[in-house]
XYZ file of C-alpha atoms in Angstrom:
777
model
C 49.436 30.672 -7.728
C 48.163 32.755 -4.770
C 46.488 30.704 -2.038
C 42.879 31.473 -1.161
C 43.631 32.138 2.458
C 46.020 35.016 1.655
C 44.734 38.555 1.449
C 45.109 39.026 -2.291
C 43.703 35.670 -3.480
C 40.273 35.288 -5.049
C 37.545 33.358 -3.273
C 37.337 29.727 -4.407
C 34.425 28.798 -6.670
C 32.481 25.663 -7.451
C 33.338 23.622 -10.520
C 31.782 25.008 -13.684
C 30.683 23.240 -16.844
C 33.294 22.671 -19.532
C 33.431 24.342 -22.908
C 31.923 22.337 -25.748
C 32.977 22.216 -29.361
C 30.501 23.493 -31.879
C 28.487 20.619 -33.321
C 29.566 19.443 -36.753
C 27.104 19.438 -39.639
C 26.853 15.639 -39.587
C 26.108 15.586 -35.856
C 23.551 18.368 -36.224
C 21.701 16.397 -38.922
C 21.891 13.262 -36.772
C 20.442 15.094 -33.777
C 17.658 16.622 -35.862
C 16.685 13.223 -37.257
C 17.058 11.110 -34.119
C 16.574 13.661 -31.351
C 18.929 14.641 -28.550
C 21.273 11.913 -27.266
C 20.032 9.927 -24.289
C 22.086 9.687 -21.124
C 23.333 6.143 -20.570
C 22.231 6.344 -16.927
C 18.611 6.465 -18.098
C 19.030 2.975 -19.527
C 17.066 0.339 -17.673
C 14.587 -2.437 -18.098
C 10.890 -1.782 -17.667
C 9.274 -4.487 -15.592
C 6.084 -5.695 -17.203
C 2.922 -7.224 -15.881
C 1.827 -10.423 -17.586
C -0.906 -8.735 -19.617
C 1.526 -6.220 -21.099
C 4.272 -8.795 -21.591
C 1.871 -11.028 -23.513
C 0.902 -8.232 -25.870
C 4.466 -7.069 -26.397
C 6.391 -10.339 -26.676
C 3.725 -12.467 -28.364
C 3.101 -10.255 -31.408
C 5.666 -12.076 -33.568
C 4.337 -15.506 -32.589
C 0.604 -14.786 -32.803
C 0.947 -12.860 -36.048
C 2.276 -16.061 -37.679
C -1.282 -17.414 -37.577
C -2.157 -14.884 -40.281
C -0.297 -16.812 -42.984
C 0.615 -20.300 -41.657
C -2.555 -22.065 -42.869
C -2.396 -20.250 -46.203
C 1.124 -21.565 -46.803
C -0.092 -25.149 -46.226
C -2.810 -24.685 -48.854
C -0.342 -23.219 -51.349
C 1.595 -26.503 -51.226
C -1.434 -28.842 -51.218
C -3.884 -27.390 -53.758
C -1.828 -27.854 -56.964
C -1.168 -31.503 -56.080
C -4.362 -32.756 -54.396
C -7.048 -30.445 -55.736
C -10.019 -29.762 -53.471
C -8.954 -32.690 -51.287
C -6.349 -30.282 -49.940
C -9.049 -28.704 -47.749
C -9.662 -32.091 -46.115
C -5.908 -32.665 -45.601
C -5.538 -29.178 -44.104
C -7.069 -30.100 -40.743
C -4.882 -33.179 -40.013
C -1.852 -31.174 -41.111
C -2.861 -28.393 -38.701
C -3.292 -30.953 -35.916
C 0.308 -32.136 -36.439
C 1.533 -28.539 -36.235
C -0.421 -28.045 -32.975
C 1.092 -31.195 -31.450
C 4.582 -29.883 -32.272
C 3.553 -26.520 -30.775
C 2.646 -28.269 -27.514
C 5.925 -30.195 -27.310
C 8.112 -27.144 -28.034
C 6.120 -25.092 -25.511
C 6.827 -27.671 -22.791
C 10.515 -27.613 -23.742
C 10.708 -23.823 -23.488
C 8.947 -24.044 -20.126
C 12.035 -25.885 -18.908
C 14.271 -23.251 -20.483
C 12.480 -20.517 -18.533
C 12.720 -22.462 -15.262
C 16.504 -22.795 -15.627
C 17.452 -19.517 -17.352
C 15.515 -17.002 -15.282
C 17.032 -13.898 -16.962
C 17.496 -14.735 -20.620
C 17.391 -18.174 -22.191
C 17.371 -18.113 -25.965
C 18.832 -20.912 -28.054
C 22.209 -19.129 -28.159
C 22.595 -18.969 -24.369
C 21.364 -22.567 -23.908
C 23.738 -23.859 -26.601
C 26.702 -21.884 -25.272
C 26.233 -23.132 -21.708
C 25.623 -26.788 -22.594
C 27.560 -27.410 -25.823
C 30.202 -24.710 -25.800
C 30.819 -21.641 -27.961
C 31.315 -23.467 -31.280
C 27.853 -25.078 -31.321
C 26.452 -21.795 -30.017
C 27.535 -20.108 -33.253
C 25.244 -22.446 -35.192
C 22.387 -21.239 -33.013
C 23.526 -17.645 -33.463
C 23.570 -17.901 -37.258
C 20.192 -19.679 -37.300
C 18.583 -17.042 -35.086
C 20.161 -14.151 -36.976
C 18.829 -15.469 -40.281
C 15.457 -16.090 -38.630
C 15.228 -12.496 -37.378
C 16.271 -11.045 -40.732
C 13.644 -13.142 -42.528
C 11.069 -12.152 -39.890
C 11.509 -8.472 -40.725
C 11.015 -9.198 -44.430
C 8.133 -11.671 -44.143
C 6.164 -9.779 -41.475
C 6.489 -6.515 -43.392
C 5.488 -8.229 -46.656
C 2.509 -9.955 -45.025
C 1.396 -6.685 -43.405
C 1.510 -4.921 -46.774
C -0.425 -7.870 -48.253
C -3.173 -7.165 -45.701
C -3.329 -3.563 -46.922
C -3.453 -4.620 -50.581
C -6.214 -7.130 -49.762
C -8.288 -4.179 -48.584
C -7.193 -1.778 -51.322
C -6.244 -3.898 -54.408
C -5.388 -0.817 -56.453
C -2.187 -0.466 -54.387
C -0.737 -3.733 -55.714
C 1.698 -1.973 -58.051
C 3.216 -0.191 -55.014
C 3.889 -3.422 -53.117
C 7.719 -3.310 -53.008
C 7.968 0.433 -52.208
C 5.398 -0.024 -49.437
C 7.361 -2.904 -47.870
C 10.602 -0.930 -48.021
C 8.813 2.077 -46.530
C 7.578 -0.033 -43.606
C 11.096 -1.381 -42.950
C 12.432 2.171 -43.153
C 9.867 3.464 -40.643
C 10.598 0.602 -38.224
C 14.336 1.240 -38.565
C 13.960 4.971 -38.007
C 11.703 4.471 -34.989
C 14.095 2.032 -33.341
C 17.135 4.221 -34.040
C 15.269 6.964 -32.176
C 14.978 4.624 -29.237
C 11.413 3.304 -29.480
C 11.516 0.508 -26.901
C 9.838 -2.822 -27.381
C 8.816 -2.656 -23.736
C 6.573 0.339 -24.462
C 3.082 -0.600 -23.432
C 1.599 0.808 -26.645
C 3.027 -2.184 -28.527
C 0.664 -4.467 -26.608
C -2.375 -2.945 -28.358
C -2.012 -4.598 -31.814
C -1.868 -8.075 -30.262
C -5.067 -7.703 -28.240
C -6.764 -5.846 -31.084
C -5.992 -8.698 -33.484
C -7.084 -11.391 -31.001
C -10.357 -9.556 -30.284
C -11.146 -9.058 -33.984
C -10.411 -12.702 -34.841
C -12.487 -14.016 -31.929
C -15.405 -11.848 -33.102
C -14.985 -13.225 -36.622
C -14.764 -16.813 -35.314
C -17.876 -16.338 -33.148
C -19.874 -14.953 -36.061
C -18.533 -17.728 -38.285
C -19.604 -20.465 -35.854
C -23.051 -18.916 -35.616
C -23.414 -18.799 -39.413
C -22.062 -22.335 -39.724
C -24.593 -23.824 -37.333
C -27.551 -21.963 -38.873
C -26.399 -22.970 -42.350
C -25.717 -19.479 -43.734
C -21.934 -19.758 -44.049
C -21.050 -19.272 -47.716
C -18.676 -21.565 -49.633
C -16.442 -19.663 -52.066
C -15.830 -20.536 -55.710
C -12.506 -22.220 -56.376
C -12.082 -21.209 -60.014
C -11.597 -17.511 -59.411
C -9.131 -15.808 -61.798
C -5.754 -15.277 -60.151
C -6.219 -18.042 -57.601
C -3.718 -20.898 -57.160
C -4.279 -23.596 -59.799
C -6.304 -26.515 -58.439
C -4.828 -29.888 -59.377
C -6.352 -33.356 -59.574
C -6.803 -35.591 -56.555
C -4.237 -38.364 -56.140
C -3.288 -41.022 -53.627
C -1.360 -40.088 -50.489
C 1.137 -42.964 -50.531
C 3.079 -42.196 -53.684
C 6.565 -40.724 -53.413
C 5.461 -37.449 -55.033
C 2.470 -37.165 -52.702
C 4.586 -37.754 -49.598
C 7.090 -35.175 -50.803
C 4.309 -32.589 -51.253
C 2.811 -33.425 -47.855
C 6.200 -32.838 -46.277
C 6.486 -29.534 -48.130
C 3.067 -28.480 -46.830
C 4.083 -29.490 -43.325
C 7.258 -27.420 -43.637
C 5.173 -24.447 -44.766
C 2.890 -24.899 -41.782
C 5.890 -24.816 -39.471
C 6.092 -21.078 -40.105
C 3.138 -20.765 -37.704
C 5.466 -21.562 -34.783
C 7.928 -18.726 -35.263
C 8.340 -16.405 -32.300
C 7.848 -19.066 -29.600
C 11.291 -18.265 -28.182
C 10.402 -14.592 -27.536
C 9.191 -15.230 -23.965
C 12.369 -17.096 -22.965
C 14.491 -14.315 -24.478
C 12.669 -11.652 -22.440
C 12.318 -13.250 -18.997
C 14.131 -10.311 -17.383
C 11.334 -7.960 -18.523
C 8.743 -9.606 -16.267
C 7.821 -8.569 -12.771
C 9.078 -10.778 -9.979
C 8.980 -13.735 -9.746
C 10.168 -13.447 -13.341
C 10.293 -17.103 -14.316
C 6.837 -17.859 -12.860
C 5.172 -14.986 -14.725
C 7.093 -15.794 -17.913
C 6.048 -19.452 -17.740
C 2.371 -18.575 -17.367
C 2.583 -16.064 -20.211
C 4.215 -18.709 -22.422
C 1.288 -21.093 -21.896
C -1.255 -18.352 -22.606
C 0.607 -17.320 -25.766
C 0.817 -20.894 -27.035
C -2.884 -21.455 -26.283
C -3.872 -18.326 -28.185
C -1.611 -19.220 -31.116
C -3.049 -22.740 -31.286
C -6.599 -21.407 -31.167
C -5.971 -18.880 -33.922
C -4.179 -21.366 -36.200
C -6.932 -23.923 -35.656
C -9.643 -21.335 -36.301
C -8.096 -20.031 -39.522
C -7.529 -23.570 -40.824
C -11.021 -24.731 -39.916
C -12.793 -21.818 -41.584
C -10.488 -22.016 -44.639
C -11.512 -25.682 -44.841
C -15.222 -24.828 -44.531
C -15.449 -21.937 -47.006
C -12.744 -23.152 -49.428
C -10.643 -19.988 -49.092
C -8.197 -20.019 -52.024
C -4.668 -18.588 -51.923
C -3.843 -16.282 -54.841
C -0.771 -16.243 -57.054
C -0.089 -12.584 -56.231
C -0.532 -13.194 -52.499
C -3.657 -11.029 -52.262
C -6.383 -11.245 -51.201
C -5.039 -13.351 -48.353
C -6.846 -16.378 -46.929
C -7.477 -14.631 -43.608
C -9.015 -11.650 -45.407
C -11.303 -13.969 -47.396
C -12.397 -15.668 -44.165
C -13.195 -12.312 -42.571
C -15.036 -10.961 -45.626
C -17.099 -14.136 -46.067
C -18.136 -14.315 -42.406
C -18.925 -10.653 -41.698
C -20.728 -10.108 -45.032
C -21.119 -7.080 -47.274
C -23.404 -4.966 -45.101
C -22.403 -1.741 -43.399
C -21.294 -3.580 -40.258
C -19.581 -6.214 -42.364
C -17.581 -3.654 -44.310
C -16.491 -1.872 -41.135
C -15.626 -5.148 -39.463
C -13.646 -6.310 -42.504
C -11.566 -3.136 -42.466
C -11.032 -3.593 -38.714
C -9.796 -7.159 -39.212
C -7.422 -6.084 -41.960
C -6.195 -3.182 -39.853
C -5.617 -5.510 -36.891
C -3.795 -7.999 -39.132
C -1.591 -5.268 -40.552
C -0.767 -3.839 -37.117
C 0.140 -7.141 -35.492
C 2.309 -8.143 -38.459
C 4.175 -4.840 -38.281
C 4.429 -5.176 -34.483
C 5.843 -8.679 -34.998
C 8.443 -7.234 -37.348
C 9.274 -4.574 -34.761
C 9.903 -7.258 -32.125
C 12.973 -8.407 -34.016
C 14.449 -4.900 -33.786
C 14.908 -5.590 -30.096
C 15.815 -9.301 -30.261
C 18.349 -9.173 -33.129
C 20.574 -6.359 -31.753
C 20.616 -8.045 -28.326
C 21.559 -11.381 -29.895
C 24.428 -9.933 -31.946
C 25.507 -8.002 -28.837
C 25.843 -11.324 -26.967
C 27.729 -12.905 -29.859
C 30.018 -9.892 -30.303
C 30.681 -9.737 -26.542
C 31.867 -13.352 -26.772
C 34.224 -12.288 -29.563
C 32.542 -13.940 -32.569
C 31.308 -10.743 -34.253
C 32.881 -7.283 -34.624
C 32.925 -5.346 -31.356
C 31.093 -2.446 -33.007
C 27.884 -4.454 -32.518
C 28.249 -4.122 -28.721
C 28.178 -0.330 -28.757
C 25.038 1.656 -28.091
C 24.246 4.537 -30.377
C 22.920 8.062 -30.121
C 19.678 6.959 -28.431
C 21.076 4.016 -26.437
C 19.914 1.463 -29.004
C 22.360 -0.973 -30.589
C 22.347 1.091 -33.776
C 24.786 -1.063 -35.760
C 22.705 -4.160 -35.066
C 19.542 -2.347 -36.152
C 21.135 -1.222 -39.418
C 22.481 -4.725 -40.085
C 19.013 -6.198 -39.537
C 17.364 -3.640 -41.812
C 19.927 -4.161 -44.556
C 19.346 -7.921 -44.473
C 15.576 -7.457 -44.555
C 15.744 -5.077 -47.523
C 17.993 -7.505 -49.394
C 15.526 -10.376 -48.913
C 12.543 -8.257 -49.968
C 14.280 -7.266 -53.190
C 15.617 -10.808 -53.748
C 12.162 -12.411 -53.408
C 10.124 -9.493 -54.827
C 8.284 -9.297 -51.493
C 6.643 -12.726 -51.909
C 5.535 -14.256 -48.602
C 5.546 -17.701 -50.237
C 9.204 -17.372 -51.264
C 10.234 -15.826 -47.954
C 8.785 -18.821 -46.080
C 11.434 -20.920 -47.828
C 14.042 -19.071 -45.730
C 11.991 -18.942 -42.582
C 11.367 -22.144 -40.626
C 14.874 -23.520 -41.253
C 16.451 -21.038 -38.862
C 13.532 -21.191 -36.423
C 13.585 -24.963 -36.002
C 17.383 -25.063 -35.830
C 17.059 -22.858 -32.749
C 14.307 -25.113 -31.344
C 16.502 -28.167 -31.989
C 19.574 -26.793 -30.213
C 17.492 -25.481 -27.297
C 15.807 -28.887 -26.883
C 19.022 -30.897 -26.986
C 20.790 -28.310 -24.809
C 18.131 -28.634 -22.100
C 18.351 -32.437 -22.419
C 22.051 -32.272 -21.628
C 21.402 -29.859 -18.762
C 18.865 -32.267 -17.227
C 21.247 -35.218 -17.600
C 24.050 -33.275 -15.924
C 22.076 -31.994 -12.946
C 19.431 -34.715 -12.459
C 17.274 -32.675 -10.087
C 13.519 -32.959 -9.683
C 11.628 -34.833 -12.379
C 14.722 -34.977 -14.558
C 13.598 -38.065 -16.512
C 10.450 -36.265 -17.673
C 12.546 -33.245 -18.603
C 14.938 -35.411 -20.592
C 12.036 -37.020 -22.457
C 10.269 -33.740 -23.295
C 13.415 -31.858 -24.312
C 14.839 -34.766 -26.311
C 11.493 -35.186 -28.078
C 11.381 -31.444 -28.854
C 14.950 -31.473 -30.146
C 14.388 -34.623 -32.238
C 11.170 -33.367 -33.825
C 12.763 -29.993 -34.560
C 15.782 -31.715 -36.090
C 13.449 -33.820 -38.266
C 11.666 -30.651 -39.396
C 15.027 -29.072 -40.288
C 15.913 -32.116 -42.438
C 12.486 -32.114 -44.091
C 12.644 -28.414 -44.726
C 16.183 -28.563 -46.157
C 15.136 -31.269 -48.622
C 11.699 -30.127 -49.769
C 12.540 -26.402 -49.862
C 16.050 -26.758 -51.256
C 15.268 -25.460 -54.743
C 12.942 -22.719 -53.439
C 15.606 -20.894 -51.486
C 16.655 -23.183 -48.629
C 19.898 -23.819 -50.544
C 20.900 -20.227 -49.886
C 20.536 -20.725 -46.124
C 22.341 -24.075 -46.247
C 25.252 -22.492 -48.111
C 25.330 -19.228 -46.166
C 25.047 -20.671 -42.644
C 28.292 -22.745 -42.667
C 30.198 -19.842 -44.211
C 28.946 -17.531 -41.465
C 29.791 -20.035 -38.714
C 33.346 -20.431 -40.061
C 33.653 -16.642 -40.317
C 32.526 -16.222 -36.697
C 35.103 -18.753 -35.510
C 37.890 -17.045 -37.478
C 36.919 -13.684 -35.971
C 37.146 -15.241 -32.521
C 40.610 -16.633 -33.241
C 41.731 -13.209 -34.424
C 40.386 -11.527 -31.267
C 42.061 -14.217 -29.141
C 45.423 -13.607 -30.809
C 45.071 -9.866 -30.240
C 44.125 -10.336 -26.587
C 47.096 -12.613 -25.994
C 49.407 -10.076 -27.619
C 48.054 -7.242 -25.436
C 47.739 -9.180 -22.188
C 49.990 -8.118 -19.323
C 52.508 -10.885 -18.704
C 53.996 -11.506 -15.278
C 57.300 -9.954 -16.307
C 55.403 -6.811 -17.362
C 53.388 -6.379 -14.166
C 55.930 -4.012 -12.683
C 57.537 -1.526 -15.045
C 61.319 -1.523 -14.908
C 63.196 1.721 -14.420
C 64.721 3.272 -17.521
C 67.874 5.161 -16.675
C 67.951 7.145 -19.908
C 65.088 8.517 -21.986
C 66.015 10.055 -25.330
C 63.665 11.856 -27.738
C 64.207 12.227 -31.473
C 62.047 14.362 -33.758
C 61.969 13.247 -37.392
C 62.121 16.352 -39.542
C 60.962 16.770 -43.138
C 60.829 20.572 -43.211
C 61.255 23.551 -40.920
C 57.771 24.915 -40.267
C 55.315 25.464 -37.456
C 54.531 21.742 -37.258
C 58.188 20.988 -36.586
C 58.413 23.786 -34.003
C 55.330 22.394 -32.253
C 56.825 18.915 -32.157
C 60.072 20.281 -30.672
C 58.113 22.183 -28.030
C 56.288 18.977 -27.065
C 59.588 17.053 -27.037
C 61.037 19.511 -24.496
C 58.054 18.882 -22.190
C 59.056 15.202 -22.007
C 62.290 16.186 -20.197
C 64.516 13.861 -22.217
C 68.165 13.271 -21.472
C 69.011 13.939 -25.112
C 66.804 15.789 -27.614
C 67.801 15.383 -31.257
C 66.248 16.197 -34.632
C 66.891 13.799 -37.526
C 66.355 14.292 -41.240
C 66.774 11.322 -43.581
C 68.363 12.666 -46.742
C 66.739 11.532 -49.983
C 67.240 14.904 -51.752
C 70.515 16.778 -51.193
C 69.127 20.178 -52.146
C 66.182 19.810 -49.746
C 68.524 18.677 -46.977
C 70.668 21.775 -47.504
C 67.584 24.024 -47.311
C 66.473 22.375 -44.074
C 69.957 22.772 -42.589
C 70.056 26.489 -43.425
C 66.563 27.124 -42.082
C 67.416 25.236 -38.909
C 70.513 27.314 -38.320
C 68.693 30.663 -38.481
C 65.638 29.629 -36.422
C 65.600 30.994 -32.860
C 62.991 28.387 -31.836
C 65.378 25.547 -32.678
C 68.749 26.910 -31.606
C 69.140 24.463 -28.686
C 68.340 21.291 -30.684
C 70.963 19.437 -32.684
C 70.010 18.491 -36.257
C 71.406 15.229 -37.594
C 71.345 14.389 -41.309
C 71.332 10.649 -42.105
C 71.806 9.281 -45.578
C 68.888 7.289 -47.040
C 70.258 6.067 -50.406
C 67.415 3.665 -51.231
C 64.749 6.246 -50.217
C 63.052 3.727 -47.899
C 62.298 6.001 -44.959
C 60.701 3.277 -42.815
C 63.815 1.112 -43.063
C 66.114 3.991 -42.203
C 63.997 4.992 -39.204
C 63.966 1.374 -38.017
C 67.759 1.109 -38.290
C 68.173 4.370 -36.407
C 65.860 3.239 -33.585
C 67.675 -0.095 -33.214
C 71.055 1.634 -33.125
C 69.936 4.162 -30.499
C 68.518 1.490 -28.149
C 71.383 -0.997 -28.197
C 71.931 -0.398 -24.486
C 69.287 -2.050 -22.297
C 68.791 1.055 -20.114
C 67.852 3.384 -22.995
C 64.283 4.191 -24.021
C 63.648 6.135 -27.231
C 60.641 8.203 -28.224
C 60.356 9.100 -31.909
C 58.108 12.070 -32.627
C 56.689 12.294 -36.152
C 55.034 15.613 -37.041
C 52.169 14.862 -39.420
C 50.532 17.566 -41.489
C 46.853 16.607 -41.663
C 44.965 17.338 -44.865
C 41.271 16.628 -45.254
C 39.298 16.072 -48.402
C 40.230 14.326 -51.620
C 42.513 17.119 -52.836
C 44.539 17.079 -49.622
C 45.092 13.331 -49.823
C 45.976 13.645 -53.521
C 48.580 16.387 -53.044
C 50.329 14.990 -49.955
C 51.604 11.568 -48.942
C 51.021 9.887 -45.552
C 54.476 8.625 -44.598
C 54.139 9.080 -40.820
C 51.971 5.955 -40.471
C 54.340 3.953 -42.699
C 57.273 4.874 -40.465
C 55.460 4.369 -37.150
C 54.089 0.885 -37.950
C 57.384 -1.097 -37.949
C 58.957 0.985 -35.192
C 56.109 0.187 -32.783
C 57.233 -3.455 -32.816
C 60.587 -2.681 -31.195
C 61.027 -2.955 -27.421
C 61.733 0.289 -25.534
C 60.833 2.381 -28.607
C 57.677 4.487 -28.852
C 56.609 6.196 -32.066
C 54.253 9.125 -31.502
C 52.496 10.908 -34.366
C 51.743 14.582 -33.695
C 48.968 15.753 -36.036
C 48.871 19.347 -37.265
C 45.739 20.529 -39.079
C 46.912 22.455 -42.147
C 43.403 22.955 -43.558
C 42.407 24.908 -40.457
C 45.091 27.477 -41.291
C 44.602 27.562 -45.058
C 40.870 28.155 -44.616
C 41.513 30.958 -42.066
C 38.955 29.287 -39.855
C 39.080 29.368 -36.083
C 38.110 26.693 -33.641
C 34.814 27.842 -32.153
C 33.649 26.701 -28.746
C 30.738 27.781 -26.629
C 30.290 27.639 -22.875
C 27.128 26.354 -21.298
C 27.821 28.465 -18.205
C 29.531 31.833 -18.062
C 31.716 31.940 -14.949
C 32.239 35.230 -13.102
C 35.739 35.583 -11.543
C 34.185 36.809 -8.287
C 33.058 35.332 -5.018
C 30.204 32.884 -5.304
C 27.901 35.176 -3.337
C 28.021 37.674 -6.193
C 26.987 35.122 -8.836
C 23.321 34.929 -9.739
C 22.407 31.266 -9.912
C 19.259 30.066 -11.612
C 17.624 27.536 -9.331
C 16.606 24.289 -10.973
C 14.786 21.595 -8.974
C 16.901 18.647 -7.931
C 16.156 15.161 -9.158
C 13.133 13.901 -7.294
C 14.448 11.317 -4.850
C 12.586 10.540 -1.664
C 14.446 11.817 1.445
C 16.232 9.012 3.251
C 18.057 10.958 5.974
C 17.673 13.874 8.413
C 19.858 16.037 6.148
C 17.314 16.160 3.335
C 15.492 19.391 4.368
C 18.764 21.370 4.341
C 20.119 20.430 0.904
C 21.846 23.363 -0.817
C 22.358 23.770 -4.532
C 26.040 23.265 -5.287
C 26.210 26.682 -6.973
C 25.152 28.340 -3.685
C 27.516 26.677 -1.213
C 29.886 29.035 0.642
C 33.550 28.673 1.422
C 34.360 27.900 5.096
C 30.717 27.011 5.805
C 29.105 23.629 6.271
C 26.931 22.507 3.382
C 24.793 19.563 2.370
C 24.757 18.838 -1.332
C 23.228 16.278 -3.623
C 24.123 15.423 -7.209
C 25.221 12.885 -9.765
C 28.695 11.365 -9.556
C 30.614 12.331 -12.702
C 34.181 11.384 -11.752
C 35.934 9.022 -9.324
C 39.700 9.317 -8.798
C 41.507 6.781 -6.608
C 45.100 7.049 -5.417
C 47.536 4.489 -6.878
C 48.440 1.434 -4.808
C 51.866 2.799 -3.972
C 50.547 6.101 -2.569
C 48.630 7.019 0.602
C 44.982 5.930 0.361
C 42.645 8.672 -0.863
C 39.549 8.999 -2.997
C 38.291 12.071 -4.857
C 34.701 12.179 -6.110
C 33.113 14.922 -8.229
C 29.363 15.417 -7.943
C 27.296 17.812 -10.026
C 23.817 19.235 -10.025
C 22.274 21.746 -12.437
C 24.130 24.687 -10.842
C 27.692 23.388 -10.697
C 30.030 20.772 -9.275
C 32.108 20.160 -6.170
C 34.870 17.706 -5.217
C 34.505 15.383 -2.229
C 37.815 14.168 -0.795
C 37.960 11.015 1.337
C 41.315 10.425 3.037
C 42.344 6.968 4.182
C 40.299 4.956 1.692
C 40.479 3.965 -1.968
C 36.879 2.983 -2.642
C 33.318 3.249 -1.412
C 31.164 0.151 -1.749
C 28.322 0.723 -4.209
C 29.720 4.006 -5.537
C 29.940 4.220 -9.325
C 29.980 6.897 -12.001
C 26.433 8.040 -12.695
C 25.004 7.216 -9.272
C 23.294 9.776 -7.034
C 25.064 10.885 -3.872
C 24.276 13.147 -0.929
C 27.120 14.570 1.209
C 27.547 16.949 4.162
C 30.673 18.634 5.504
C 32.861 21.739 5.729
C 33.595 23.496 2.444
C 37.303 24.099 1.874
C 39.344 24.754 -1.225
C 42.062 23.304 -3.399
C 43.726 25.353 -6.134
C 40.837 27.772 -6.412
C 38.014 25.212 -6.424
C 35.741 24.279 -3.542
C 36.294 20.926 -1.850
C 34.462 19.109 0.951
C 36.922 17.068 2.995
C 35.869 13.699 4.479
C 32.125 14.422 4.300
C 29.406 12.202 5.680
C 27.534 10.741 2.735
C 24.646 8.633 1.494
C 24.247 6.757 -1.785
C 20.762 7.282 -3.201
C 18.820 4.695 -5.177
């Protein structure tokens, strides 16, 4: 290659963009549906003020107030009759006491785990990975049920406003789940401030309703509803509270009411989203969220008690809609206000369902990173979301909706079991943490956390017993199976890691005195010629072609074709008998025989004709993989499959690529470069005013450039220290070479860098040698 400093050499040029393959049909459809792929360097957390964090993270928790009191009444009315409305308030008070205790426990979680502190992390750090899988399964089931129950309850709010839509209930729920899934696959972030609106809208509407209701109550105009309305839950006869049946029903009602506490862990899971100091702001937001939830649950229960709001068999109209309609009246303002309340209820329930689309993929990412779930759940998708986790969540939600026919009452049977299991493990985990560290008021922490864990454990037992026949059995059967499955996956990953780990005797590769290459031949065609050409490039000591004879006539044809081929005249063909027609065995025997000496390494090349589509797989076998699998287990033997796309030839198609930039083979001064503004980064040095676009830098002149680091190449440990960095802007790329060093502190692929120095060249491309530099933040 002529050097650039000679008279007849071309002027060196900046690096140009690579050619790109034409997008496949599947990728084109994916891009049209989801949008253009996001750059991973744009990934980052949005820091939230407390008012936005409350609206975003509290939607799941606060939305539970829309159906918690109703679920208590569903359990009480058939057994206790109208006395259920009197029992409702004490039952609500018990739920609020538990809310207070769990809130204090999660306050401790936030103080200790200042980045993320869900039940999984607390359990893993204090009880180990095995107990953590119980928390993982409980939370995963909780999130899946949340998608189903929040979507079903939101649709119930719509049907309460427009009863004629009742026949479309299931399709509407599935449509909502589909929209939420699609939006999150496109990268709709939970941290978007728009998601705070439904929470505040719902709180404002309910406080207006409560204020009007208190006014009407004190002036005596608050209406009491009829309890014998067609379609309402059957009202039973009053009975004593101390019988076994009565206690059982009270426990069932209490378990139903526990659904009001779902979502309390959201703040501790999202501590890293808060502005600094994160744990202080998160703690304050937790108290505000719990106070609002308690107020809303108390308000709904109190007004349901006062007006005798009846749950309906079909789930609509809901209790909260009856409260709103009774208080605001039937006037023009009342009708508008009623629609507003129902709209707010629908929005916050859907926003609560959307919250899980952030929490669930992050949870399964943690679990998969620890090796207890498939690694595919750790990979980000087209729009930087954990797409596999989102699809898994949606699939589980759809299954539950179809399994329960979209009934909120039946979905509650799956709900609180997972929620309170998480509360239980978090409480006991923080108890153990306090006992280990014993700092500050550790005795108070032990008492609060142990009380939270004990109460939550009691709720889990109650729920498992009283809801067993209503669907809790499915959770109780599924959860242990999932935990065992997670542990088996971990053992499998551990075995694989141990097999692939670099042992001490492998740390330094031993020298192989002799490297032989053998090409396994099944026919003489262009695939075989290509494999031989590649074999020559390996510079083997001996290059041999081998055909295992299972058909004498075919072997004779191959031998004749080999003899007349000019492309193969320097390669010896060996025919080896294969009487039992077991090609894998014969190849294995051959490899063992050829590597009997300890200084011999053998590479077996297997040309594979690739056929796509059903017809291709039907007409041709796939023996290359069968041969390569056992051979790969031998020491000093490598089996390499060389694919050859036959369909590309038979279809007469050509591989089409397109170039983003057309490169002129002339000096850079003759290239017209379209100027595009650099990324807006505040100047931090005296070089900033003189920055030159990379496409405009000139050979043998000093230049200051700025761009994104796309490649870092460090010299191996045994060579002289050097570091080569490629940076690119919108007009091209240039290499920066640093001699005498192997790394730059803080430099990583994707970061922004500014450099200044003399522009030289290396093999026709421009290079800046040992430039001064700055890393930009």
